[in-house]
PDB file of C-alpha atoms in Angstrom:
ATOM      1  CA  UNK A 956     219.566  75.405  89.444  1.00 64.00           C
ATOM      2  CA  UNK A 957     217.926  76.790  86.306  1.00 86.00           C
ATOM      3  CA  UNK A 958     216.638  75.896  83.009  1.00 91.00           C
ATOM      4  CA  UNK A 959     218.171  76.858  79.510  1.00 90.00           C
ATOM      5  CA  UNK A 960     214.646  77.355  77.984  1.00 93.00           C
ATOM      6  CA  UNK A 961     211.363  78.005  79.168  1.00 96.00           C
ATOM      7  CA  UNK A 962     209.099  75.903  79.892  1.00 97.00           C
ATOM      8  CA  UNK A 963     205.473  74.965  80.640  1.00 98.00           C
ATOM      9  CA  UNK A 964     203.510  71.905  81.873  1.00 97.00           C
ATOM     10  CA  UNK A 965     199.889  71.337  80.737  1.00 96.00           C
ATOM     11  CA  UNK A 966     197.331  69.516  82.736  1.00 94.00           C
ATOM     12  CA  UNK A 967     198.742  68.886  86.389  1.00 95.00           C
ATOM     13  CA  UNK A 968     196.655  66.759  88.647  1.00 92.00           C
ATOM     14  CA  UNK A 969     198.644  65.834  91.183  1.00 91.00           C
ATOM     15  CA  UNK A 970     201.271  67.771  93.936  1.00 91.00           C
ATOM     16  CA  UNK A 971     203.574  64.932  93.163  1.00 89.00           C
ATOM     17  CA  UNK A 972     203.504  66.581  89.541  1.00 91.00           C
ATOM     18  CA  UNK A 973     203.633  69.877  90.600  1.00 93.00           C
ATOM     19  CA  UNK A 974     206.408  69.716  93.187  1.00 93.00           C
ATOM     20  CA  UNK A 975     208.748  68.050  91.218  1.00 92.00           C
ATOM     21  CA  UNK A 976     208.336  70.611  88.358  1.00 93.00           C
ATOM     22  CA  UNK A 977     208.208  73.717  90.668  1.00 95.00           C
ATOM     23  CA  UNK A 978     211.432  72.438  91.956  1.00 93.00           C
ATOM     24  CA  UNK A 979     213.001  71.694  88.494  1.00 93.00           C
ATOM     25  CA  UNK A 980     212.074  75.550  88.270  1.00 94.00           C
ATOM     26  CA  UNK A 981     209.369  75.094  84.960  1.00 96.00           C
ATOM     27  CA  UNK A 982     208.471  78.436  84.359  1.00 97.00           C
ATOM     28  CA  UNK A 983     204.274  77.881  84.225  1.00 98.00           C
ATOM     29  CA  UNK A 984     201.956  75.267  85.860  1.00 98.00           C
ATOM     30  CA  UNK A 985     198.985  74.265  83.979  1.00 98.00           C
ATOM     31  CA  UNK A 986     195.649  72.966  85.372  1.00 97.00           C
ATOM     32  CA  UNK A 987     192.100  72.473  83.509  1.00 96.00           C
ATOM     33  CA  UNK A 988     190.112  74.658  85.120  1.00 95.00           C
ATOM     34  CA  UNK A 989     187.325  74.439  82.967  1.00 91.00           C
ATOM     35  CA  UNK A 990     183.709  74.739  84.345  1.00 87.00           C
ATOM     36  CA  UNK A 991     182.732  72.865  81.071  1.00 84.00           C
ATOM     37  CA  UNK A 992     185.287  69.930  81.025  1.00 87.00           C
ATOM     38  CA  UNK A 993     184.597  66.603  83.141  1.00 85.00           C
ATOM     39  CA  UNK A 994     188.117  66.472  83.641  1.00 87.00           C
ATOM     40  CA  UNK A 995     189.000  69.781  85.599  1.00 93.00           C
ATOM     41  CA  UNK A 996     190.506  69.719  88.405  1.00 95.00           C
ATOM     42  CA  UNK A 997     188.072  70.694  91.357  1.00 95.00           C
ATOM     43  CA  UNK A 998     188.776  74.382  93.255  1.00 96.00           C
ATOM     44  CA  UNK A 999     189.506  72.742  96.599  1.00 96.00           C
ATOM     45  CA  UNK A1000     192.231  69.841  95.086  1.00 96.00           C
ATOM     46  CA  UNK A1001     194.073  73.100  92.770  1.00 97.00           C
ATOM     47  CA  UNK A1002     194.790  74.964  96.561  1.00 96.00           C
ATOM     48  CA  UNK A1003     195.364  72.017  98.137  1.00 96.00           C
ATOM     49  CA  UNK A1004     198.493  71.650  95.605  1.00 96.00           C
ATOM     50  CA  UNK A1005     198.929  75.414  95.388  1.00 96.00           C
ATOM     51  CA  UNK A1006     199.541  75.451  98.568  1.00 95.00           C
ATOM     52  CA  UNK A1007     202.597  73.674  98.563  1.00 95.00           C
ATOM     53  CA  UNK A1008     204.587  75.082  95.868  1.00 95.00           C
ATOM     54  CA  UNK A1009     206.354  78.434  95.092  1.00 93.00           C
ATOM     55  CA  UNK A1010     208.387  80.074  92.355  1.00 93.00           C
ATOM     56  CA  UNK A1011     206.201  79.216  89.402  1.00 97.00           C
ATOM     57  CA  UNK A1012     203.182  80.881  87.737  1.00 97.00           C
ATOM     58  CA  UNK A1013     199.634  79.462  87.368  1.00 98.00           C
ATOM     59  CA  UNK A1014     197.476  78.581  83.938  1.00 98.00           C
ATOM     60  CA  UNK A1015     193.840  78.079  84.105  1.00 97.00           C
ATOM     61  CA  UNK A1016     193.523  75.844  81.022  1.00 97.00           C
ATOM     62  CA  UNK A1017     190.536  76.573  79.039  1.00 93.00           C
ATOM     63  CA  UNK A1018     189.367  73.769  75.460  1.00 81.00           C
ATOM     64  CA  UNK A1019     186.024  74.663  75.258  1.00 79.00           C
ATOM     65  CA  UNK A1020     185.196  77.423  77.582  1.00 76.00           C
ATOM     66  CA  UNK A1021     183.278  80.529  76.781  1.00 83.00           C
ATOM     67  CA  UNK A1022     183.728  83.871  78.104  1.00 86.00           C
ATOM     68  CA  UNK A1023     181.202  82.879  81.043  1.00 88.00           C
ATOM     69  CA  UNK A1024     182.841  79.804  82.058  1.00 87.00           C
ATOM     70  CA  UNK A1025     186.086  81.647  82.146  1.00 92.00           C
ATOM     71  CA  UNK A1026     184.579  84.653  84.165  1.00 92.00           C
ATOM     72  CA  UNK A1027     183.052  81.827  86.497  1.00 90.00           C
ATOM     73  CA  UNK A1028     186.676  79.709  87.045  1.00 92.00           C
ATOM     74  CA  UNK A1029     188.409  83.152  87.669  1.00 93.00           C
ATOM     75  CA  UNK A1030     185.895  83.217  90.708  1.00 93.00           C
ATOM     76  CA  UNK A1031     186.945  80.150  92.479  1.00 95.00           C
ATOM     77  CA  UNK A1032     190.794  79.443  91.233  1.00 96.00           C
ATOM     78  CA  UNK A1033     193.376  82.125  91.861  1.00 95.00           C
ATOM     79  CA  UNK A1034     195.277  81.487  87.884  1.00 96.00           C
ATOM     80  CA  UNK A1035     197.973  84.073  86.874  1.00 97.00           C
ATOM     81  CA  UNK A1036     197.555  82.780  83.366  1.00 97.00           C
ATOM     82  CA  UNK A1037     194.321  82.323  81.104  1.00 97.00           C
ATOM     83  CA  UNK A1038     195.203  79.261  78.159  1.00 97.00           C
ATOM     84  CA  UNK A1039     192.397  79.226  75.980  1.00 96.00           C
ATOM     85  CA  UNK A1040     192.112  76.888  72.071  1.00 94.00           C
ATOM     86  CA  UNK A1041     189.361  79.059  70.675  1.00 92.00           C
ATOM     87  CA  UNK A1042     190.224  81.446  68.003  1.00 92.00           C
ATOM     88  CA  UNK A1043     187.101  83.074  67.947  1.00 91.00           C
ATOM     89  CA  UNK A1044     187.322  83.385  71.861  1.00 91.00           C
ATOM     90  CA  UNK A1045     190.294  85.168  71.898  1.00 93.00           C
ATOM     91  CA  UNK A1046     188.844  89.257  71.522  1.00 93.00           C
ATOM     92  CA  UNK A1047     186.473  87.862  74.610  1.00 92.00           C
ATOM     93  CA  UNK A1048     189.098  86.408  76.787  1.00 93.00           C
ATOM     94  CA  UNK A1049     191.766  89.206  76.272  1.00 93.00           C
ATOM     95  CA  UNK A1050     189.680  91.690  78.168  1.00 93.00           C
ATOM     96  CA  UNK A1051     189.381  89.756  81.403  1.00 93.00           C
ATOM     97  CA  UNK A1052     192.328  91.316  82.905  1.00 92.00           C
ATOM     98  CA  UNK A1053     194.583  87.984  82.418  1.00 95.00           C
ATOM     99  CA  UNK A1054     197.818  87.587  80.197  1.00 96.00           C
ATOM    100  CA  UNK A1055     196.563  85.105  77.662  1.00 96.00           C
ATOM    101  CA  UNK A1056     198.185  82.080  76.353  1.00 97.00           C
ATOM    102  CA  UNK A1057     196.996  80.694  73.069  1.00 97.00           C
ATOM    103  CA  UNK A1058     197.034  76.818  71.931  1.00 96.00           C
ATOM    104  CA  UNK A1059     197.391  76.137  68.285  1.00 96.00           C
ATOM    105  CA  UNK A1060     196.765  72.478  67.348  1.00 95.00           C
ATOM    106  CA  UNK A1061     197.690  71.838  63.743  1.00 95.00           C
ATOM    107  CA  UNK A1062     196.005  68.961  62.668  1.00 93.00           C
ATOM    108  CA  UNK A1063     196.478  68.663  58.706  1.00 91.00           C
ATOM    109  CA  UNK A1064     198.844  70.737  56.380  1.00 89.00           C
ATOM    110  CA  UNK A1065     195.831  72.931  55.427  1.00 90.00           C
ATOM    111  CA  UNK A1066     196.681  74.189  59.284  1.00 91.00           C
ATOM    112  CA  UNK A1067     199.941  75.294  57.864  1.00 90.00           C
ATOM    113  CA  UNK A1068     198.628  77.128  55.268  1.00 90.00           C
ATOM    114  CA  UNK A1069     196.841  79.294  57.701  1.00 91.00           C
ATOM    115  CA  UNK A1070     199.348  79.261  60.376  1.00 90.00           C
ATOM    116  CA  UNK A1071     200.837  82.803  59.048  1.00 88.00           C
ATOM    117  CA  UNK A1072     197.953  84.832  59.161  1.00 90.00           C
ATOM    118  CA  UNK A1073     196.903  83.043  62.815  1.00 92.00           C
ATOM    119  CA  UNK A1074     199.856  84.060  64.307  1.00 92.00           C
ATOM    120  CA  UNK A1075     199.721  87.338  62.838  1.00 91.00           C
ATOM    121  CA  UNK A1076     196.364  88.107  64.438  1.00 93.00           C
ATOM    122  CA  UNK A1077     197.161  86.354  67.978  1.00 94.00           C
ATOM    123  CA  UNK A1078     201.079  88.610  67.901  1.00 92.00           C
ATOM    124  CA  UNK A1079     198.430  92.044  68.719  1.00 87.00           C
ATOM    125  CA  UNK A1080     196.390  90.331  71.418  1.00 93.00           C
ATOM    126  CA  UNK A1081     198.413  86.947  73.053  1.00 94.00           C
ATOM    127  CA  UNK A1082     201.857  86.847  74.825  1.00 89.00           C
ATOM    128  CA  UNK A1083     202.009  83.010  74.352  1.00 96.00           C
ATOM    129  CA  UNK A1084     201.413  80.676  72.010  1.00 97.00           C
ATOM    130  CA  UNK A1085     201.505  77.017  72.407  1.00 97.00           C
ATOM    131  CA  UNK A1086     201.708  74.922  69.094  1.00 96.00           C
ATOM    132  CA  UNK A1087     200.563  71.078  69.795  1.00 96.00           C
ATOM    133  CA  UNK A1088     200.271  68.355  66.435  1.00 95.00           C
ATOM    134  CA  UNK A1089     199.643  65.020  67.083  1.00 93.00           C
ATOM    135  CA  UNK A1090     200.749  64.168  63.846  1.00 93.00           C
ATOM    136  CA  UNK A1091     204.699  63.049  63.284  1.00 93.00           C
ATOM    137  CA  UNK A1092     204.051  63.010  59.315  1.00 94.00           C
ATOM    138  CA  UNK A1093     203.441  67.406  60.092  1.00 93.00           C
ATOM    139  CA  UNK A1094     206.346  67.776  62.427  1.00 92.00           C
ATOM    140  CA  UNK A1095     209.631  68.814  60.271  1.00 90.00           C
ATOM    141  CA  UNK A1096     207.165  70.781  58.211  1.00 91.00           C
ATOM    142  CA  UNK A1097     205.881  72.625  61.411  1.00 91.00           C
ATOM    143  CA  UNK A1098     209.242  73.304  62.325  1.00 88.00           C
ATOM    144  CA  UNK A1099     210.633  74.537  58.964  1.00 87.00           C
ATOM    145  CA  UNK A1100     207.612  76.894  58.720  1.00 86.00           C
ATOM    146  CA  UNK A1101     208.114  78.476  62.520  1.00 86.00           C
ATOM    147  CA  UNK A1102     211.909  79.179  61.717  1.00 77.00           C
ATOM    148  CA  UNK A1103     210.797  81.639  58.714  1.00 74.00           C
ATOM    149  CA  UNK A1104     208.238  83.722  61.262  1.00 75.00           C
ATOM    150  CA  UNK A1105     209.603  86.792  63.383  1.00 74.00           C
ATOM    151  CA  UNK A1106     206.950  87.643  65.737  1.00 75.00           C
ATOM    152  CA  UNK A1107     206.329  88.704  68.955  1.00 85.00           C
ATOM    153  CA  UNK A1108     205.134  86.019  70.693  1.00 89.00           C
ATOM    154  CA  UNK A1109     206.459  83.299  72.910  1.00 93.00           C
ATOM    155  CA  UNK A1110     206.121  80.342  71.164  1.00 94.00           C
ATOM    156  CA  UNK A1111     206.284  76.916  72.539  1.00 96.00           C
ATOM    157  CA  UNK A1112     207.121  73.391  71.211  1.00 95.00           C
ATOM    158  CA  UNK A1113     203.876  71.084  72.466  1.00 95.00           C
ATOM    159  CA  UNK A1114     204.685  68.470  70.235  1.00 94.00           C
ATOM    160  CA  UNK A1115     207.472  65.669  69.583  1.00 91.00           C
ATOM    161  CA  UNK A1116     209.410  67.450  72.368  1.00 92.00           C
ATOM    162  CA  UNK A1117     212.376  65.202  73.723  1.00 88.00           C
ATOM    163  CA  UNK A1118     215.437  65.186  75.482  1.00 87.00           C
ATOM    164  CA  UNK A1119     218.445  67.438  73.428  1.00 78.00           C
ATOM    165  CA  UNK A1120     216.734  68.615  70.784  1.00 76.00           C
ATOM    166  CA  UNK A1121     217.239  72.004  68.945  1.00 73.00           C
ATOM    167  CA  UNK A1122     213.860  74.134  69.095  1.00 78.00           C
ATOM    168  CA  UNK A1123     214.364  76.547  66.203  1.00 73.00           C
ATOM    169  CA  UNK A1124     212.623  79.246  66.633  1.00 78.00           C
ATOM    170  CA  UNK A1125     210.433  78.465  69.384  1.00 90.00           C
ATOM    171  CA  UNK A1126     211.457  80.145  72.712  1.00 91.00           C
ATOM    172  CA  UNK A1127     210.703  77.180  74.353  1.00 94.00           C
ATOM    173  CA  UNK A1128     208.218  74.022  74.910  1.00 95.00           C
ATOM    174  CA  UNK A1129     205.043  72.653  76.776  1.00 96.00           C
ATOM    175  CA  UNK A1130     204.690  68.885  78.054  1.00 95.00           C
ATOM    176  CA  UNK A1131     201.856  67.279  79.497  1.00 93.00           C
ATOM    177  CA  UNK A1132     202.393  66.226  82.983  1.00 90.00           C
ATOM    178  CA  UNK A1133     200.718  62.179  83.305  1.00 78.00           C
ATOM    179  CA  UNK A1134     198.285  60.631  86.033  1.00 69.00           C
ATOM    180  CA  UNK A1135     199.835  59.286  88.908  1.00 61.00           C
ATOM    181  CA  UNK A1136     199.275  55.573  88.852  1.00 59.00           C
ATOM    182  CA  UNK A1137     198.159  56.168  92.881  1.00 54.00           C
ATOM    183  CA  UNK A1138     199.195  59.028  95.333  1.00 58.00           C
ATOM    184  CA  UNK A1139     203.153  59.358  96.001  1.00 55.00           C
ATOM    185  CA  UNK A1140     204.049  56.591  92.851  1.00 52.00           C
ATOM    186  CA  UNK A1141     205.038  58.379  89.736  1.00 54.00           C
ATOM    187  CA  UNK A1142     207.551  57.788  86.480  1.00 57.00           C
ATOM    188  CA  UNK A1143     208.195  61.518  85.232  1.00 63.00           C
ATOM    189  CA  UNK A1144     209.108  59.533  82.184  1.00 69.00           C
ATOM    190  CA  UNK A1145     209.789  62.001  79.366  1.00 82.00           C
ATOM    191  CA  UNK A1146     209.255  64.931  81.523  1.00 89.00           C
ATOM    192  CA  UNK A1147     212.401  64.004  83.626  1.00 87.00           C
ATOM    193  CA  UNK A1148     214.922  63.160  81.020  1.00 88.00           C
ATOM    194  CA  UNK A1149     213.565  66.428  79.034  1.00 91.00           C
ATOM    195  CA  UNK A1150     214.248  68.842  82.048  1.00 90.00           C
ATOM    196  CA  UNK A1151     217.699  67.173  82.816  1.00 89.00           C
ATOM    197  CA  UNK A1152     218.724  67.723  79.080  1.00 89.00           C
ATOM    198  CA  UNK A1153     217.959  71.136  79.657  1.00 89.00           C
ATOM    199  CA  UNK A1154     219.138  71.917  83.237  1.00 87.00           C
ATOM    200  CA  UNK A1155     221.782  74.788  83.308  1.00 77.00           C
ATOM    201  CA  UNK A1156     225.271  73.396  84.173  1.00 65.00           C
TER     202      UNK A1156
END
């Protein structure tokens, strides 16, 4: 069993998370590994889930973090993938021997205006780039602006994602995995009903 697209799932915190998606073969794991960020996920609960699951590929999820903090994560979690939101970090972060993936949050349509010339930059340096709104008024407009780019990079739908939808000219999407409500009870909710939409038949 495969997936049509590919995809990748932001901010796991539990093995019930992470074995479900590794075994609806999701192409990248996610996890906060931030030194900075009260809500990482400690070094000895990432291998205790790492442990279990196979056939995917590991982010260390960066907001905040300088070069330092990234330096200092890459220490104590084995990542395959550095995810960072800092455009000024980016130079920094691209010489730490990582492939880098890049989130883009557009906020406002003065986001938009700039969203050429970002992309532009981050084609030379990231392999992924991971565009997140939290606005619904921003999405068509979003979407009608990424079908007129050709670039390089991988770029994935992290907002308004649902089950059956066309995603343009992304290559494919990011959803945020949820907290377990307490060890071995979960809803997969949206995450479920998107990955069966998109299962290969």
């Amino acid at each position: 069993m495969t997936l049509k697209t590919f995809v990748k799932i932001s901010n796991v915190t539990s093995l019930s998370d992470a074995r479900y998606c590794a075994g609806m073969m999701v192409d990248l794991l996610g996890f906060n590994t931030d030194p900075s960020s009260e809500n990482k996920v400690s070094p000895t609960d990432y291998y205790e889930i790492k442990k279990w699951i196979s056939g995917v590929s590991f982010v260390g999820e960066f907001e905040n973090a300088n070069k330092d903090n990234i330096c200092q994560a890459l220490g104590e979690y084995a990542i395959d993938y550095i995810q960072i939101a800092d455009l000024t970090a980016v130079e920094a972060a691209s010489l730490l021997g990582k492939p880098l993936i890049f989130q883009l949050s557009i906020k406002a349509e003065e986001d938009l205006n700039q969203l050429k010339s970002t992309l532009s930059y981050l084609d030379r340096i990231v392999k992924i780039v991971v565009i997140k709104s939290s606005n619904p008024e921003l999405f068509d407009m979003i979407n009608s602006k990424i079908s007129n780019y050709n670039f390089n990079l991988k770029l994935l739908k992290g907002f308004g994602v649902t089950a059956n939808q066309y995603l343009s000219n992304f290559r494919g999407l990011e959803m945020e995995a949820t907290r377990e409500e307490k060890p071995g009870f979960k809803d997969y909710g949206n995450i479920m009903d998107v990955l069966e939409s998109i299962e290969e038949d």
